[in-house]
Amino acid sequence: MKYLAAYLLLVNGGKASPSVEDVKSLLNTVGASVDEERVASLVKALEGKTIDELIAEGKEKIASVPAGGVAAAGGVAAAGGAAASAPAAEEEAKDEESEDDDMGFGLFD
């Protein structure tokens, strides 16, 4: 992620197609470790593409990812099970609070 972020910062700063050295230099200025092989791979993959093209490709890929439906139904079922165990958790929390009171000091004493 840091390599892509550095690349995008350089593009936003005016470099149309940053080189491996540009990305390495930027990351070195902030003291980040640099894996030259990963930077080279990123620069090669993005070579000849504009940021607008990359964003458009990403939107197409995201649009094809299924989302919703089943996950939402599973979340409702899990919430129902969690609600049943909530009173037990509250009792445990109350027990822990009373144990903390016996210690003789508080956060703001």
GROMACS .gro file of N, CA and C in nm:
model
  327
    1MET      N    1   0.081  -0.119   0.000
    1MET     CA    2   0.000   0.000   0.000
    1MET      C    3   0.086   0.125   0.000
    2LYS      N    4   0.196   0.122   0.079
    2LYS     CA    5   0.277   0.243   0.087
    2LYS      C    6   0.341   0.275  -0.048
    3TYR      N    7   0.370   0.172  -0.127
    3TYR     CA    8   0.431   0.196  -0.258
    3TYR      C    9   0.331   0.263  -0.352
    4LEU      N   10   0.208   0.214  -0.349
    4LEU     CA   11   0.104   0.275  -0.432
    4LEU      C   12   0.074   0.417  -0.385
    5ALA      N   13   0.069   0.437  -0.253
    5ALA     CA   14   0.044   0.571  -0.200
    5ALA      C   15   0.155   0.668  -0.243
    6ALA      N   16   0.279   0.624  -0.236
    6ALA     CA   17   0.390   0.708  -0.278
    6ALA      C   18   0.380   0.739  -0.427
    7TYR      N   19   0.347   0.639  -0.507
    7TYR     CA   20   0.331   0.657  -0.651
    7TYR      C   21   0.223   0.762  -0.679
    8LEU      N   22   0.109   0.747  -0.611
    8LEU     CA   23  -0.002   0.841  -0.632
    8LEU      C   24   0.033   0.982  -0.586
    9LEU      N   25   0.108   0.993  -0.477
    9LEU     CA   26   0.153   1.125  -0.432
    9LEU      C   27   0.242   1.191  -0.536
   10LEU      N   28   0.330   1.114  -0.595
   10LEU     CA   29   0.418   1.168  -0.698
   10LEU      C   30   0.339   1.212  -0.820
   11VAL      N   31   0.241   1.133  -0.860
   11VAL     CA   32   0.156   1.170  -0.974
   11VAL      C   33   0.079   1.298  -0.942
   12ASN      N   34   0.024   1.304  -0.822
   12ASN     CA   35  -0.051   1.422  -0.780
   12ASN      C   36   0.040   1.545  -0.771
   13GLY      N   37   0.166   1.522  -0.744
   13GLY     CA   38   0.263   1.631  -0.736
   13GLY      C   39   0.315   1.678  -0.870
   14GLY      N   40   0.275   1.612  -0.978
   14GLY     CA   41   0.312   1.660  -1.110
   14GLY      C   42   0.393   1.564  -1.195
   15LYS      N   43   0.439   1.453  -1.140
   15LYS     CA   44   0.514   1.355  -1.221
   15LYS      C   45   0.414   1.266  -1.293
   16ALA      N   46   0.414   1.269  -1.426
   16ALA     CA   47   0.317   1.191  -1.504
   16ALA      C   48   0.337   1.042  -1.485
   17SER      N   49   0.462   0.997  -1.486
   17SER     CA   50   0.488   0.854  -1.464
   17SER      C   51   0.615   0.841  -1.379
   18PRO      N   52   0.600   0.833  -1.249
   18PRO     CA   53   0.715   0.823  -1.159
   18PRO      C   54   0.798   0.697  -1.184
   19SER      N   55   0.928   0.709  -1.165
   19SER     CA   56   1.018   0.595  -1.182
   19SER      C   57   1.037   0.524  -1.049
   20VAL      N   58   1.106   0.412  -1.054
   20VAL     CA   59   1.138   0.337  -0.933
   20VAL      C   60   1.218   0.425  -0.838
   21GLU      N   61   1.313   0.499  -0.893
   21GLU     CA   62   1.397   0.587  -0.811
   21GLU      C   63   1.314   0.698  -0.745
   22ASP      N   64   1.214   0.751  -0.816
   22ASP     CA   65   1.128   0.854  -0.759
   22ASP      C   66   1.053   0.801  -0.637
   23VAL      N   67   0.996   0.682  -0.651
   23VAL     CA   68   0.919   0.622  -0.541
   23VAL      C   69   1.011   0.590  -0.424
   24LYS      N   70   1.128   0.532  -0.453
   24LYS     CA   71   1.225   0.501  -0.348
   24LYS      C   72   1.269   0.627  -0.274
   25SER      N   73   1.296   0.732  -0.349
   25SER     CA   74   1.341   0.858  -0.290
   25SER      C   75   1.235   0.916  -0.197
   26LEU      N   76   1.110   0.914  -0.241
   26LEU     CA   77   1.002   0.966  -0.158
   26LEU      C   78   0.988   0.885  -0.029
   27LEU      N   79   0.991   0.755  -0.040
   27LEU     CA   80   0.977   0.670   0.079
   27LEU      C   81   1.096   0.685   0.173
   28ASN      N   82   1.215   0.703   0.118
   28ASN     CA   83   1.334   0.722   0.201
   28ASN      C   84   1.330   0.854   0.277
   29THR      N   85   1.266   0.956   0.220
   29THR     CA   86   1.259   1.085   0.289
   29THR      C   87   1.177   1.077   0.417
   30VAL      N   88   1.085   0.982   0.424
   30VAL     CA   89   1.004   0.967   0.546
   30VAL      C   90   1.054   0.852   0.632
   31GLY      N   91   1.166   0.791   0.593
   31GLY     CA   92   1.225   0.685   0.673
   31GLY      C   93   1.159   0.550   0.659
   32ALA      N   94   1.083   0.530   0.553
   32ALA     CA   95   1.016   0.402   0.532
   32ALA      C   96   1.111   0.303   0.466
   33SER      N   97   1.098   0.177   0.503
   33SER     CA   98   1.179   0.073   0.439
   33SER      C   99   1.125   0.050   0.297
   34VAL      N  100   1.214   0.016   0.206
   34VAL     CA  101   1.176   0.002   0.066
   34VAL      C  102   1.221  -0.134   0.015
   35ASP      N  103   1.127  -0.208  -0.042
   35ASP     CA  104   1.157  -0.332  -0.112
   35ASP      C  105   1.162  -0.298  -0.261
   36GLU      N  106   1.284  -0.288  -0.313
   36GLU     CA  107   1.301  -0.240  -0.451
   36GLU      C  108   1.229  -0.329  -0.552
   37GLU      N  109   1.222  -0.457  -0.526
   37GLU     CA  110   1.154  -0.549  -0.617
   37GLU      C  111   1.005  -0.517  -0.627
   38ARG      N  112   0.944  -0.488  -0.512
   38ARG     CA  113   0.800  -0.456  -0.513
   38ARG      C  114   0.774  -0.323  -0.581
   39VAL      N  115   0.862  -0.225  -0.558
   39VAL     CA  116   0.847  -0.095  -0.624
   39VAL      C  117   0.859  -0.111  -0.775
   40ALA      N  118   0.958  -0.188  -0.819
   40ALA     CA  119   0.977  -0.210  -0.962
   40ALA      C  120   0.857  -0.279  -1.024
   41SER      N  121   0.800  -0.376  -0.951
   41SER     CA  122   0.682  -0.447  -0.999
   41SER      C  123   0.563  -0.352  -1.013
   42LEU      N  124   0.545  -0.264  -0.915
   42LEU     CA  125   0.436  -0.167  -0.920
   42LEU      C  126   0.453  -0.071  -1.037
   43VAL      N  127   0.572  -0.016  -1.051
   43VAL     CA  128   0.596   0.080  -1.159
   43VAL      C  129   0.577   0.014  -1.295
   44LYS      N  130   0.620  -0.110  -1.308
   44LYS     CA  131   0.603  -0.183  -1.435
   44LYS      C  132   0.455  -0.207  -1.464
   45ALA      N  133   0.377  -0.243  -1.360
   45ALA     CA  134   0.234  -0.269  -1.378
   45ALA      C  135   0.157  -0.142  -1.414
   46LEU      N  136   0.204  -0.028  -1.364
   46LEU     CA  137   0.132   0.097  -1.390
   46LEU      C  138   0.187   0.174  -1.510
   47GLU      N  139   0.291   0.123  -1.571
   47GLU     CA  140   0.355   0.189  -1.684
   47GLU      C  141   0.256   0.209  -1.799
   48GLY      N  142   0.249   0.332  -1.847
   48GLY     CA  143   0.164   0.363  -1.962
   48GLY      C  144   0.017   0.382  -1.928
   49LYS      N  145  -0.017   0.380  -1.800
   49LYS     CA  146  -0.156   0.399  -1.760
   49LYS      C  147  -0.169   0.528  -1.681
   50THR      N  148  -0.283   0.594  -1.699
   50THR     CA  149  -0.310   0.713  -1.620
   50THR      C  150  -0.388   0.673  -1.495
   51ILE      N  151  -0.387   0.761  -1.398
   51ILE     CA  152  -0.459   0.734  -1.274
   51ILE      C  153  -0.609   0.721  -1.301
   52ASP      N  154  -0.659   0.802  -1.393
   52ASP     CA  155  -0.802   0.794  -1.428
   52ASP      C  156  -0.837   0.657  -1.485
   53GLU      N  157  -0.750   0.602  -1.569
   53GLU     CA  158  -0.773   0.468  -1.625
   53GLU      C  159  -0.773   0.363  -1.514
   54LEU      N  160  -0.679   0.376  -1.422
   54LEU     CA  161  -0.670   0.280  -1.312
   54LEU      C  162  -0.794   0.283  -1.223
   55ILE      N  163  -0.842   0.403  -1.196
   55ILE     CA  164  -0.963   0.416  -1.114
   55ILE      C  165  -1.082   0.356  -1.186
   56ALA      N  166  -1.093   0.380  -1.317
   56ALA     CA  167  -1.203   0.323  -1.394
   56ALA      C  168  -1.197   0.171  -1.393
   57GLU      N  169  -1.077   0.114  -1.408
   57GLU     CA  170  -1.062  -0.032  -1.403
   57GLU      C  171  -1.102  -0.085  -1.266
   58GLY      N  172  -1.061  -0.015  -1.162
   58GLY     CA  173  -1.094  -0.057  -1.027
   58GLY      C  174  -1.244  -0.055  -1.001
   59LYS      N  175  -1.312   0.047  -1.053
   59LYS     CA  176  -1.457   0.055  -1.036
   59LYS      C  177  -1.527  -0.062  -1.105
   60GLU      N  178  -1.478  -0.100  -1.222
   60GLU     CA  179  -1.537  -0.214  -1.293
   60GLU      C  180  -1.519  -0.342  -1.214
   61LYS      N  181  -1.400  -0.360  -1.157
   61LYS     CA  182  -1.373  -0.480  -1.079
   61LYS      C  183  -1.458  -0.484  -0.953
   62ILE      N  184  -1.472  -0.371  -0.886
   62ILE     CA  185  -1.552  -0.365  -0.764
   62ILE      C  186  -1.699  -0.391  -0.796
   63ALA      N  187  -1.746  -0.342  -0.909
   63ALA     CA  188  -1.886  -0.360  -0.947
   63ALA      C  189  -1.919  -0.507  -0.968
   64SER      N  190  -1.820  -0.587  -1.007
   64SER     CA  191  -1.845  -0.728  -1.033
   64SER      C  192  -1.840  -0.813  -0.907
   65VAL      N  193  -1.802  -0.756  -0.794
   65VAL     CA  194  -1.794  -0.831  -0.669
   65VAL      C  195  -1.933  -0.838  -0.606
   66PRO      N  196  -1.982  -0.958  -0.579
   66PRO     CA  197  -2.114  -0.968  -0.516
   66PRO      C  198  -2.108  -0.919  -0.371
   67ALA      N  199  -2.212  -0.848  -0.332
   67ALA     CA  200  -2.217  -0.797  -0.195
   67ALA      C  201  -2.362  -0.793  -0.149
   68GLY      N  202  -2.382  -0.814  -0.019
   68GLY     CA  203  -2.515  -0.804   0.039
   68GLY      C  204  -2.580  -0.939   0.055
   69GLY      N  205  -2.712  -0.943   0.054
   69GLY     CA  206  -2.792  -1.064   0.059
   69GLY      C  207  -2.757  -1.161   0.169
   70VAL      N  208  -2.677  -1.257   0.139
   70VAL     CA  209  -2.644  -1.366   0.230
   70VAL      C  210  -2.572  -1.316   0.353
   71ALA      N  211  -2.478  -1.228   0.338
   71ALA     CA  212  -2.402  -1.179   0.452
   71ALA      C  213  -2.493  -1.105   0.549
   72ALA      N  214  -2.589  -1.030   0.496
   72ALA     CA  215  -2.679  -0.956   0.583
   72ALA      C  216  -2.767  -1.051   0.664
   73ALA      N  217  -2.815  -1.156   0.600
   73ALA     CA  218  -2.899  -1.253   0.670
   73ALA      C  219  -2.819  -1.323   0.779
   74GLY      N  220  -2.693  -1.354   0.750
   74GLY     CA  221  -2.608  -1.418   0.850
   74GLY      C  222  -2.582  -1.325   0.967
   75GLY      N  223  -2.571  -1.197   0.939
   75GLY     CA  224  -2.548  -1.098   1.045
   75GLY      C  225  -2.667  -1.088   1.138
   76VAL      N  226  -2.788  -1.098   1.084
   76VAL     CA  227  -2.908  -1.093   1.167
   76VAL      C  228  -2.914  -1.214   1.259
   77ALA      N  229  -2.884  -1.331   1.206
   77ALA     CA  230  -2.886  -1.452   1.287
   77ALA      C  231  -2.781  -1.445   1.397
   78ALA      N  232  -2.663  -1.393   1.364
   78ALA     CA  233  -2.557  -1.382   1.464
   78ALA      C  234  -2.596  -1.281   1.571
   79ALA      N  235  -2.664  -1.175   1.532
   79ALA     CA  236  -2.705  -1.074   1.629
   79ALA      C  237  -2.807  -1.133   1.725
   80GLY      N  238  -2.895  -1.219   1.677
   80GLY     CA  239  -2.993  -1.281   1.764
   80GLY      C  240  -2.927  -1.369   1.869
   81GLY      N  241  -2.826  -1.441   1.828
   81GLY     CA  242  -2.753  -1.525   1.922
   81GLY      C  243  -2.675  -1.442   2.022
   82ALA      N  244  -2.623  -1.330   1.976
   82ALA     CA  245  -2.547  -1.242   2.065
   82ALA      C  246  -2.639  -1.178   2.168
   83ALA      N  247  -2.762  -1.147   2.129
   83ALA     CA  248  -2.856  -1.085   2.221
   83ALA      C  249  -2.890  -1.180   2.335
   84ALA      N  250  -2.897  -1.309   2.307
   84ALA     CA  251  -2.929  -1.406   2.410
   84ALA      C  252  -2.818  -1.416   2.514
   85SER      N  253  -2.693  -1.398   2.471
   85SER     CA  254  -2.583  -1.410   2.565
   85SER      C  255  -2.547  -1.276   2.629
   86ALA      N  256  -2.611  -1.168   2.590
   86ALA     CA  257  -2.580  -1.036   2.644
   86ALA      C  258  -2.604  -1.026   2.794
   87PRO      N  259  -2.716  -1.079   2.850
   87PRO     CA  260  -2.734  -1.068   2.994
   87PRO      C  261  -2.622  -1.136   3.073
   88ALA      N  262  -2.574  -1.248   3.026
   88ALA     CA  263  -2.466  -1.317   3.096
   88ALA      C  264  -2.339  -1.231   3.093
   89ALA      N  265  -2.314  -1.167   2.981
   89ALA     CA  266  -2.196  -1.081   2.969
   89ALA      C  267  -2.208  -0.961   3.062
   90GLU      N  268  -2.329  -0.907   3.076
   90GLU     CA  269  -2.349  -0.792   3.165
   90GLU      C  270  -2.323  -0.832   3.310
   91GLU      N  271  -2.367  -0.951   3.349
   91GLU     CA  272  -2.344  -0.997   3.485
   91GLU      C  273  -2.194  -1.012   3.511
   92GLU      N  274  -2.121  -1.067   3.414
   92GLU     CA  275  -1.977  -1.082   3.430
   92GLU      C  276  -1.911  -0.947   3.443
   93ALA      N  277  -1.956  -0.849   3.363
   93ALA     CA  278  -1.898  -0.715   3.369
   93ALA      C  279  -1.923  -0.653   3.505
   94LYS      N  280  -2.043  -0.674   3.563
   94LYS     CA  281  -2.073  -0.621   3.695
   94LYS      C  282  -1.983  -0.685   3.800
   95ASP      N  283  -1.959  -0.815   3.788
   95ASP     CA  284  -1.871  -0.883   3.882
   95ASP      C  285  -1.729  -0.827   3.874
   96GLU      N  286  -1.682  -0.802   3.754
   96GLU     CA  287  -1.548  -0.746   3.737
   96GLU      C  288  -1.540  -0.606   3.795
   97GLU      N  289  -1.645  -0.526   3.778
   97GLU     CA  290  -1.646  -0.391   3.833
   97GLU      C  291  -1.635  -0.396   3.984
   98SER      N  292  -1.707  -0.487   4.048
   98SER     CA  293  -1.702  -0.493   4.195
   98SER      C  294  -1.564  -0.538   4.240
   99GLU      N  295  -1.496  -0.623   4.164
   99GLU     CA  296  -1.360  -0.663   4.197
   99GLU      C  297  -1.266  -0.544   4.185
  100ASP      N  298  -1.287  -0.460   4.084
  100ASP     CA  299  -1.203  -0.343   4.065
  100ASP      C  300  -1.220  -0.245   4.180
  101ASP      N  301  -1.342  -0.234   4.234
  101ASP     CA  302  -1.367  -0.143   4.345
  101ASP      C  303  -1.287  -0.182   4.468
  102ASP      N  304  -1.258  -0.308   4.485
  102ASP     CA  305  -1.187  -0.356   4.603
  102ASP      C  306  -1.037  -0.324   4.598
  103MET      N  307  -0.988  -0.274   4.488
  103MET     CA  308  -0.845  -0.249   4.476
  103MET      C  309  -0.803  -0.125   4.554
  104GLY      N  310  -0.893  -0.036   4.586
  104GLY     CA  311  -0.859   0.078   4.669
  104GLY      C  312  -0.813   0.202   4.596
  105PHE      N  313  -0.807   0.199   4.466
  105PHE     CA  314  -0.772   0.320   4.394
  105PHE      C  315  -0.845   0.321   4.262
  106GLY      N  316  -0.862   0.441   4.208
  106GLY     CA  317  -0.933   0.456   4.081
  106GLY      C  318  -0.846   0.529   3.979
  107LEU      N  319  -0.897   0.545   3.864
  107LEU     CA  320  -0.825   0.608   3.755
  107LEU      C  321  -0.791   0.754   3.785
  108PHE      N  322  -0.884   0.823   3.853
  108PHE     CA  323  -0.865   0.968   3.875
  108PHE      C  324  -0.833   1.001   4.020
  109ASP      N  325  -0.785   0.907   4.101
  109ASP     CA  326  -0.750   0.935   4.241
  109ASP      C  327  -0.619   1.007   4.251
   0.00000   0.00000   0.00000
